Structures are given as structure tokens and as C-alpha cells.
Coordinates of C-alpha atoms in Angstrom, one line a residue:
M1 CA 0.0 0.0 0.0
T2 CA 1.1 3.5 -0.6
S3 CA 2.5 5.6 2.2
T4 CA 1.6 9.2 2.7
G5 CA 2.8 12.1 4.7
S6 CA 5.4 14.8 5.1
M7 CA 9.0 13.8 4.5
G8 CA 9.9 16.1 7.4
S9 CA 12.1 19.1 7.4
V10 CA 15.8 20.2 7.4
G11 CA 17.1 21.7 10.7
S12 CA 19.6 24.5 11.0
D13 CA 22.3 21.9 11.5
G14 CA 21.5 20.5 8.0
A15 CA 20.1 17.3 9.4
D16 CA 16.9 15.9 8.0
R17 CA 14.2 15.6 10.7
Y18 CA 10.9 13.9 11.1
T19 CA 7.7 15.8 11.9
V20 CA 6.3 13.7 14.7
I21 CA 2.7 14.0 15.8
S22 CA 1.5 11.9 18.7
A23 CA -1.9 10.4 17.9
D24 CA -2.4 9.4 21.5
C25 CA -1.8 11.9 24.3
H26 CA -4.1 12.6 27.4
A27 CA -5.0 15.8 29.2
G28 CA -7.7 17.2 31.5
A29 CA -8.3 20.0 34.0
D30 CA -7.4 19.9 37.7
L31 CA -10.6 18.9 39.5
L32 CA -11.6 22.3 40.8
D33 CA -10.7 24.1 37.6
Y34 CA -13.7 22.4 35.9
R35 CA -16.1 24.5 38.0
P36 CA -16.0 27.7 35.8
Y37 CA -16.9 25.5 32.8
L38 CA -20.0 24.0 34.4
E39 CA -23.4 25.6 34.0
K40 CA -24.1 27.7 37.1
R41 CA -27.1 25.5 38.1
Y42 CA -24.6 22.7 38.8
H43 CA -22.2 24.8 41.0
D44 CA -23.7 23.8 44.3
D45 CA -23.9 20.2 43.4
F46 CA -20.3 20.3 42.2
D47 CA -19.0 22.0 45.4
A48 CA -20.7 19.3 47.5
W49 CA -19.3 16.5 45.3
A50 CA -15.8 17.9 45.1
A51 CA -15.6 18.4 48.9
T52 CA -15.8 14.6 49.5
Y53 CA -14.3 13.2 46.3
V54 CA -11.2 11.1 46.7
N55 CA -9.3 10.6 43.4
P56 CA -8.5 6.9 42.9
Y57 CA -5.5 7.4 40.6
E58 CA -2.1 8.0 42.1
D59 CA -0.8 9.8 39.0
L60 CA -3.6 12.4 39.2
V61 CA -2.6 13.5 42.8
A62 CA 1.2 13.3 42.3
D63 CA 3.4 16.3 41.9
T64 CA 3.6 15.6 38.2
A65 CA -0.2 15.7 37.7
D66 CA 0.0 19.2 36.2
K67 CA 1.3 17.6 33.0
N68 CA -2.4 17.2 32.3
W69 CA -3.2 20.9 32.3
N70 CA 0.0 22.9 32.3
S71 CA 0.1 24.0 28.7
E72 CA 3.7 25.4 28.8
R73 CA 5.1 22.3 30.6
R74 CA 3.4 20.0 28.0
I75 CA 4.8 21.9 25.0
A76 CA 8.3 21.9 26.5
E77 CA 8.3 18.2 27.4
L78 CA 6.8 17.1 24.1
E79 CA 9.4 19.1 22.2
Q80 CA 12.1 17.7 24.4
D81 CA 10.7 14.3 23.3
G82 CA 10.8 15.2 19.6
I83 CA 7.0 15.7 19.3
V84 CA 5.5 18.9 17.7
A85 CA 1.8 18.2 17.9
E86 CA -0.7 15.9 19.7
V87 CA -4.1 14.3 19.6
V88 CA -5.6 15.0 23.0
F89 CA -7.7 12.3 24.7
P90 CA -9.2 12.8 28.2
N91 CA -7.4 11.8 31.3
T92 CA -8.5 13.5 34.5
I93 CA -11.8 13.0 36.3
P94 CA -14.7 15.1 35.0
P95 CA -17.3 16.5 37.4
F96 CA -19.6 13.9 38.9
F97 CA -17.7 10.9 37.7
P98 CA -16.5 8.2 40.2
S99 CA -13.4 7.5 38.0
G100 CA -12.2 8.1 34.5
S101 CA -15.0 8.9 32.1
L102 CA -13.9 6.1 29.7
M103 CA -15.0 3.5 32.1
A104 CA -18.2 4.9 33.7
P105 CA -21.4 4.8 31.6
A106 CA -24.2 6.6 33.4
P107 CA -26.3 4.1 35.4
T108 CA -29.4 6.2 36.1
P109 CA -31.2 9.1 34.4
E110 CA -30.1 11.4 37.3
E111 CA -26.5 10.3 37.0
F112 CA -26.7 10.8 33.2
R113 CA -27.9 14.4 33.7
R114 CA -25.0 15.2 36.1
R115 CA -22.3 13.3 34.2
W116 CA -23.4 14.9 30.9
A117 CA -22.9 18.3 32.5
G118 CA -19.5 17.2 33.6
L119 CA -18.5 16.0 30.1
R120 CA -19.7 19.3 28.6
A121 CA -17.6 21.2 31.1
H122 CA -14.6 19.1 30.1
N123 CA -15.2 19.8 26.4
R124 CA -15.3 23.5 27.1
W125 CA -12.1 23.4 29.1
L126 CA -10.5 21.4 26.3
A127 CA -11.4 23.9 23.7
D128 CA -9.5 26.6 25.7
F129 CA -6.6 24.2 26.3
C130 CA -6.2 23.5 22.6
A131 CA -6.6 27.2 21.7
A132 CA -3.6 27.9 24.0
A133 CA -1.4 26.1 21.5
P134 CA -2.8 27.0 18.0
G135 CA -2.3 24.3 15.4
R136 CA -0.6 21.9 17.8
R137 CA -3.5 20.1 19.6
A138 CA -6.4 18.2 18.2
G139 CA -8.8 17.8 21.1
V140 CA -11.0 14.7 21.3
F141 CA -14.4 15.6 22.7
Q142 CA -16.7 13.5 24.8
I143 CA -20.3 12.4 24.7
L144 CA -22.6 9.9 26.4
L145 CA -24.8 7.6 24.3
N146 CA -27.9 7.7 26.5
D147 CA -29.4 10.6 24.5
V148 CA -28.4 10.6 20.9
Q149 CA -29.9 14.0 20.0
E150 CA -28.1 15.6 22.9
A151 CA -24.9 14.0 21.6
V152 CA -25.4 15.3 18.1
Q153 CA -25.9 18.9 19.5
E154 CA -22.7 18.6 21.5
I155 CA -20.8 17.3 18.5
R156 CA -21.8 20.3 16.4
W157 CA -20.8 22.6 19.3
A158 CA -17.4 20.9 19.7
V159 CA -16.5 21.1 16.1
G160 CA -17.6 24.7 15.9
A161 CA -15.4 25.4 19.0
G162 CA -12.3 24.1 17.2
L163 CA -12.1 20.6 18.6
R164 CA -11.0 18.8 15.5
G165 CA -9.8 15.6 17.2
G166 CA -13.2 14.1 16.7
L167 CA -15.6 12.2 18.9
L168 CA -14.5 9.8 21.7
L169 CA -17.0 6.9 21.3
P170 CA -17.9 5.4 24.7
G171 CA -18.2 1.7 25.0
T172 CA -21.4 -0.2 25.5
P173 CA -20.1 -2.9 27.9
P174 CA -22.3 -5.9 28.9
G175 CA -24.8 -4.7 31.5
S176 CA -24.7 -1.1 30.5
G177 CA -28.3 -1.1 29.3
L178 CA -27.4 0.8 26.1
P179 CA -28.1 -0.5 22.6
E180 CA -25.1 -2.2 21.0
L181 CA -22.9 -0.1 18.7
Y182 CA -24.3 -1.9 15.6
S183 CA -27.7 -0.5 16.4
S184 CA -29.1 2.1 13.9
T185 CA -30.0 4.1 17.0
Y186 CA -26.7 5.8 16.7
D187 CA -27.0 6.7 13.0
P188 CA -27.4 10.4 13.8
I189 CA -24.0 10.4 15.5
W190 CA -22.3 8.7 12.6
A191 CA -24.1 11.1 10.2
V192 CA -23.0 14.3 11.9
C193 CA -19.3 13.1 12.3
A194 CA -19.2 12.2 8.6
E195 CA -20.8 15.5 7.6
L196 CA -18.4 17.5 9.7
G197 CA -15.4 15.5 8.6
V198 CA -14.2 14.5 12.1
P199 CA -13.3 10.9 13.1
V200 CA -15.0 8.6 15.6
N201 CA -12.3 7.5 18.0
H202 CA -12.6 4.4 20.2
H203 CA -9.9 4.1 22.9
A204 CA -8.8 1.0 24.8
G205 CA -10.4 0.6 28.2
S206 CA -13.7 2.2 27.2
A207 CA -15.8 -0.9 26.8
S208 CA -14.8 -3.4 29.4
P209 CA -17.5 -4.5 31.9
P210 CA -16.8 -4.2 35.7
L211 CA -14.9 -7.3 36.9
G212 CA -15.0 -6.9 40.7
D213 CA -12.2 -7.1 43.2
E214 CA -11.2 -10.8 43.0
P215 CA -7.4 -11.3 42.8
A216 CA -7.7 -12.4 39.2
A217 CA -9.6 -9.3 38.1
R218 CA -6.6 -7.3 37.0
A219 CA -5.1 -10.2 34.9
V220 CA -8.5 -10.9 33.3
Y221 CA -8.8 -7.1 32.5
M222 CA -5.4 -7.1 30.8
V223 CA -6.4 -10.1 28.7
E224 CA -9.8 -8.8 27.7
T225 CA -9.7 -5.0 27.6
T226 CA -8.4 -4.6 24.1
W227 CA -10.8 -7.3 22.8
F228 CA -13.8 -5.4 24.2
S229 CA -12.5 -2.3 22.5
H230 CA -11.9 -4.1 19.2
R231 CA -15.6 -5.0 19.1
A232 CA -16.4 -1.5 17.9
L233 CA -14.8 -2.4 14.6
W234 CA -17.0 -5.3 13.7
H235 CA -20.1 -3.8 15.2
L236 CA -19.9 -0.8 12.9
I237 CA -18.9 -2.9 9.9
F238 CA -21.7 -5.5 10.2
G239 CA -24.1 -2.8 11.3
G240 CA -23.7 -1.1 8.0
A241 CA -22.6 2.3 9.4
F242 CA -20.0 2.8 6.6
R243 CA -22.5 1.9 3.8
R244 CA -25.0 4.5 5.1
H245 CA -22.2 7.0 5.8
P246 CA -19.3 6.4 3.4
D247 CA -17.3 9.4 4.6
L248 CA -17.3 8.1 8.2
K249 CA -13.8 7.6 9.7
L250 CA -13.1 5.2 12.6
V251 CA -9.9 5.3 14.6
L252 CA -9.0 2.6 17.1
T253 CA -6.4 3.9 19.6
E254 CA -4.1 2.2 22.1
Q255 CA -5.3 -1.2 21.3
G256 CA -2.2 -2.5 19.5
S257 CA -2.1 -3.1 15.8
G258 CA -0.7 -6.6 15.3
W259 CA -4.2 -8.1 15.7
I260 CA -5.6 -6.2 12.7
P261 CA -4.7 -8.5 9.8
G262 CA -5.9 -11.6 11.6
V263 CA -9.2 -10.0 12.7
L264 CA -9.8 -8.7 9.1
D265 CA -9.2 -12.2 7.8
M266 CA -11.7 -13.6 10.3
L267 CA -14.3 -10.9 9.5
D268 CA -13.9 -11.5 5.8
Y269 CA -14.3 -15.2 6.3
Y270 CA -17.6 -14.9 8.2
H271 CA -18.9 -12.2 5.9
G272 CA -18.2 -14.3 2.8
R273 CA -19.5 -17.5 4.3
L274 CA -22.8 -15.9 5.6
V275 CA -23.4 -13.9 2.4
A276 CA -22.7 -16.9 0.2
A277 CA -25.2 -19.1 2.2
A278 CA -27.9 -16.5 2.0
T279 CA -27.3 -15.9 -1.7
K280 CA -27.4 -19.6 -2.5
A281 CA -30.7 -20.1 -0.5
S282 CA -32.3 -17.1 -2.3
A283 CA -31.2 -18.2 -5.8
A284 CA -32.3 -21.8 -5.3
S285 CA -35.6 -20.8 -3.7
T286 CA -35.0 -23.6 -1.2
A287 CA -35.8 -23.7 2.5
S288 CA -33.5 -21.4 4.5
T289 CA -30.7 -23.1 6.3
A290 CA -29.6 -22.0 9.7
E291 CA -26.5 -20.4 8.2
S292 CA -28.4 -18.6 5.4
K293 CA -30.7 -17.1 8.1
F294 CA -27.6 -15.6 9.8
G295 CA -26.6 -14.0 6.5
A296 CA -30.0 -12.8 5.4
G297 CA -29.8 -9.2 4.3
L298 CA -26.1 -8.8 5.3
A299 CA -24.8 -8.0 1.9
T300 CA -27.4 -5.3 1.3
S301 CA -27.0 -3.7 4.8
M302 CA -23.2 -3.8 4.7
G303 CA -22.3 -2.9 1.1
K304 CA -18.5 -3.5 1.1
G305 CA -16.8 -6.4 2.9
P306 CA -14.8 -5.9 6.1
S307 CA -11.3 -5.5 4.5
E308 CA -12.7 -3.0 2.0
V309 CA -14.2 -1.0 4.9
W310 CA -10.9 -1.0 6.7
R311 CA -9.1 0.2 3.5
D312 CA -11.6 3.0 2.9
N313 CA -12.7 4.1 6.4
C314 CA -10.5 2.9 9.3
F315 CA -7.2 3.9 11.0
V316 CA -5.2 2.8 14.0
G317 CA -3.7 4.9 16.7
A318 CA -0.7 2.6 17.2
S319 CA 0.5 3.9 20.6
F320 CA 4.2 3.1 21.2
M321 CA 4.2 0.6 18.3
R322 CA 6.2 -2.5 19.0
P323 CA 8.8 -4.0 16.7
H324 CA 6.9 -7.2 16.1
E325 CA 4.0 -5.1 14.7
V326 CA 6.1 -3.2 12.2
P327 CA 6.6 -6.1 9.7
L328 CA 2.8 -6.2 9.4
R329 CA 2.5 -2.6 8.3
D330 CA 1.8 -3.5 4.7
R331 CA -1.1 -5.8 5.7
I332 CA -2.4 -3.2 8.1
G333 CA -1.9 -0.4 5.6
I334 CA 1.0 2.0 6.1
E335 CA -1.3 4.9 5.4
K336 CA -3.5 3.7 8.3
I337 CA -0.9 3.7 11.1
M338 CA -0.5 6.7 13.5
W339 CA 2.2 6.4 16.2
G340 CA 1.5 7.8 19.6
S341 CA 3.5 8.4 22.7
D342 CA 0.6 8.1 25.3
Y343 CA 2.0 11.2 27.2
P344 CA 1.8 11.6 30.2
H345 CA 1.0 8.0 31.1
D346 CA 3.7 5.8 32.7
E347 CA 3.2 3.2 30.0
G348 CA 3.9 5.9 27.4
T349 CA 7.3 6.5 25.8
Y350 CA 8.1 9.9 27.4
P351 CA 10.9 10.9 27.9
Y352 CA 12.3 8.1 25.6
S353 CA 10.2 8.6 22.5
R354 CA 13.2 8.9 20.3
E355 CA 14.4 5.5 21.6
G356 CA 10.9 4.1 21.1
L357 CA 10.9 5.2 17.5
R358 CA 14.3 3.8 16.9
F359 CA 13.3 0.5 18.5
A360 CA 10.3 0.2 16.2
Y361 CA 11.3 1.9 13.0
A362 CA 15.1 1.4 12.5
R363 CA 15.8 0.3 8.9
V364 CA 12.2 1.1 7.8
P365 CA 12.2 3.3 4.6
R366 CA 12.1 6.9 5.4
D367 CA 8.9 7.7 3.6
E368 CA 7.1 5.0 5.5
V369 CA 8.4 6.2 8.8
A370 CA 7.3 9.8 8.0
A371 CA 3.8 8.6 7.3
M372 CA 3.5 6.6 10.4
V373 CA 5.0 9.1 12.8
G374 CA 3.2 12.2 11.5
G375 CA 1.9 12.4 8.0
N376 CA -1.1 10.1 8.5
A377 CA -2.2 11.8 11.7
A378 CA -1.9 15.2 9.9
R379 CA -4.3 13.9 7.3
V380 CA -6.8 12.3 9.6
Y381 CA -6.9 15.1 12.2
G382 CA -6.3 18.1 10.0
F383 CA -2.9 19.3 11.2
D384 CA -1.1 21.7 8.9
L385 CA 2.3 20.2 8.1
D386 CA 3.5 23.5 6.6
A387 CA 3.1 25.1 10.0
L388 CA 4.6 22.2 11.9
D389 CA 7.6 21.4 9.8
P390 CA 9.6 24.5 10.9
I391 CA 9.1 23.5 14.6
A392 CA 10.2 19.9 13.7
A393 CA 13.3 21.4 12.1
K394 CA 14.4 22.5 15.6
V395 CA 13.2 19.6 17.8
G396 CA 12.3 16.6 15.6
P397 CA 14.3 13.4 15.7
T398 CA 16.8 13.1 12.8
V399 CA 16.3 10.5 10.0
T400 CA 19.8 9.2 10.8
E401 CA 19.0 8.8 14.5
I402 CA 15.8 6.8 13.9
A403 CA 17.5 4.6 11.3
E404 CA 20.0 3.4 13.9
P405 CA 18.8 0.2 15.8
L406 CA 18.6 0.6 19.5
A407 CA 21.3 -1.5 21.3
E408 CA 19.5 -1.7 24.7
P409 CA 16.5 -0.2 26.4
P410 CA 17.0 3.1 28.2
A411 CA 17.6 2.9 31.9
G412 CA 14.4 3.9 33.8
A413 CA 12.0 3.5 30.9
T414 CA 8.6 2.4 32.0
S415 CA 6.8 1.9 28.7
P416 CA 5.9 -1.8 27.9
V417 CA 7.4 -1.3 24.4
F418 CA 10.8 -1.8 26.1
A419 CA 9.7 -4.7 28.4
R420 CA 11.3 -8.1 28.0
G421 CA 8.7 -10.4 26.4
A422 CA 6.6 -7.5 25.0
S423 CA 8.2 -8.0 21.6
V424 CA 9.9 -10.7 19.6
R425 CA 13.1 -8.7 19.7
V426 CA 15.3 -10.0 22.6
W427 CA 17.8 -7.8 24.3

């Protein structure tokens, strides 16, 4: 497949440099700083809630928590890491949520009302945060799925406010009480995102059901969390969302990328098998088999097959891409892959993103690297490479640097990309 993207820029030292855009970073306001962004009718409720709220996440109460909202610090640290722009997913706790909003669908109408107010406050804070670094942040705005028309109104507001990172699609985990993502209930959401040209993003961790507190829960979560996130892909494909909205873009972020070729093969297999059975039963005017019943109407409702939908409509936010995934890039689609540092998370590559890029992309052709580390994200999220290339000429990693294989992991690195056993490459 053809690669796409900026070939980078030439620094004052004469070195060719990559223009790196992280397609996966996280930010949010400090808890009390959300208050001015809430509608005034929620201020008393917020004061009472905030007075007793205990943040469950150590990194959000640590001295380094201001990485989430300190604009100047973020720019400095990202530039130090060789990154000139970022796609900004949420991270801190919005008003009225018990934990991160990715993992907390509203359980009751009253909680939906309060949490919806909290997400709208986050979106308004995010618009200001992105405006503080013009052209360098694509903010991903949030909705809830309980009220589709409210969600559509918020999408229109967010895009009008300059949040061009697109929609963060919540999960519909088992037990949520929400229609599944393949439901036509959500068509107005797909329609407005396609109309406005912003992607639908689905981030890992947003669709897992609660697992309780048993000792095995954390291990089971690690095994299952990306699979639950992958489900959005086949739900939207088999649900026909891309046939009805051919301009819709879906981005699957921080879910790995090595799984994609195998899953597409599986989806193509089931699609072909079920459509063939239904077509045969219809043509022969014979009694329907169990298999033909499963495939009835599928070809008409879907239009294209799964691999064609992936080719035309889907992308992967390949956070801290691992070396064993890189040889699959042609099967995934080089023009589909968008590297991300996951700043400021501990599992992210900061402050060793240059090393992470070397580990993954050493000896990969320059034009392919340029596409995966910046060019593709610029195209999907609307970054202006002409404006970013001069910054990259000062801070971006050099082509020569990234081409050199990494001899050993950097001391103190916490990203799993460098962990023994996380890749087929052995130190």
C-alpha cells in the first residue's frame, strides 16, 4: 500500500528531521478548575461532590499531575521528546464521575444528567486548552450515548469550537443497558461526524464490563480489555454504518495493531460465508438453512466487505508501536498507522520517545516512517504540516538517528514497548 505524509524538514544543522505528531496523548483539568466551565445551576452540586471526592488514581494526585493541564510544561516536554503536535484524549476525572469517564457509563437518568454536565464542562475546558497552542493540539471531545440528540448537538458545538480531534466513542459494555454499537439508534451520531469530517475515536479501556475485586480481576482485565475495544470495529462494519455514511472515519487507539490482519481475515471469512449461504438459498428458492438465516440481508446492509471498509474508512492509533507489529505494516496499511507516545502516562514513551521510535522503525524506509509518525495523523486530524515542519526542524528526531537500531532499552524506561517479552526482539 502507498505511504503518505510529510517527509519532514531540514534543521539549522542541516540534518533531515521527522515531523512527529503523537496520535495518542491525554489531558484534562485539575478537578476544581472544571467549576467555571459548568453551567451555574450545577455549581452547588459540584461543590458538595468535590468536597468529599477522593481521586482513585495516584498519578492524578502526584506532583507531576499538572502535566495534564499545564500547557507550557506539556509543550516543553513534548518538544524535548521530539514531538511537535498531539491528539488529546481525556485523562483527569470530569465532574460527577467516580473514576475516568472512559469506564463509567451513566447508570441512572439522574446520573446521566449530572455526568453529561461534567463532560460538557470538560469539552469547554479542552477547547480553551487547545486554543492555547494553536495548530498543535487536536482535542478529542466526549459524549454519552444515553441521549443521541443531545450527543449530536454537542458534536456540532465541539467542532464549531475548534475541537478537531473528533468524537470519543464510549463503549457499550455488557450490563450497560445501552443499545449495542451496531444499532441504527446511533445513526445520527455517525451522520454528523461524517458530515463535519471528524473521526470517531474508540480508545482502549472504554468498553470493558466491571470485573469486581477478586485477585484475578486485573489479569483478566489485561487479557480482555483490548478485545472489548476491538468490538467497535465489527459492530460498525456489520451494522452497515459505513455503507450509510461512506465518509465516516473510525480510529481505534491504544489497542495495539498486530491483531488487525488476523481479525480482518476472520471478519472477511464470516462475511463471505454468511453472504454466500444467504445468496445460495435465495437463488435456489429452497428452504433457508440456519447459516443462510444468519446471513440474510447482510450483503445489502453492509455494502462492502470488512477488508474494504478497513481500507476506505478505518485507522489505528498505534500507541508506542512495538517492533513485532512493524513487519505487518503493509497488511495493516502504512497509510492507516498513526504512532502515539501516550503522554503523560507511565506506559507511554516519554521521555524516551526517540528511543521508542528507533526500537520500532530502525531500517524502515524513510517515507514510511514519515507517514506513520506524523503524516497520517496530519491527514486524519487536519494538522497543517507546513506550519509544523519549521518546529520539527528544531526539535524533531533526525532521520539518521531513527534509522540506527537501539542497542539496549534506556535505563528507567517504564513503557511496555521496552519490556522483555513484550516484543519478539530479545535484548
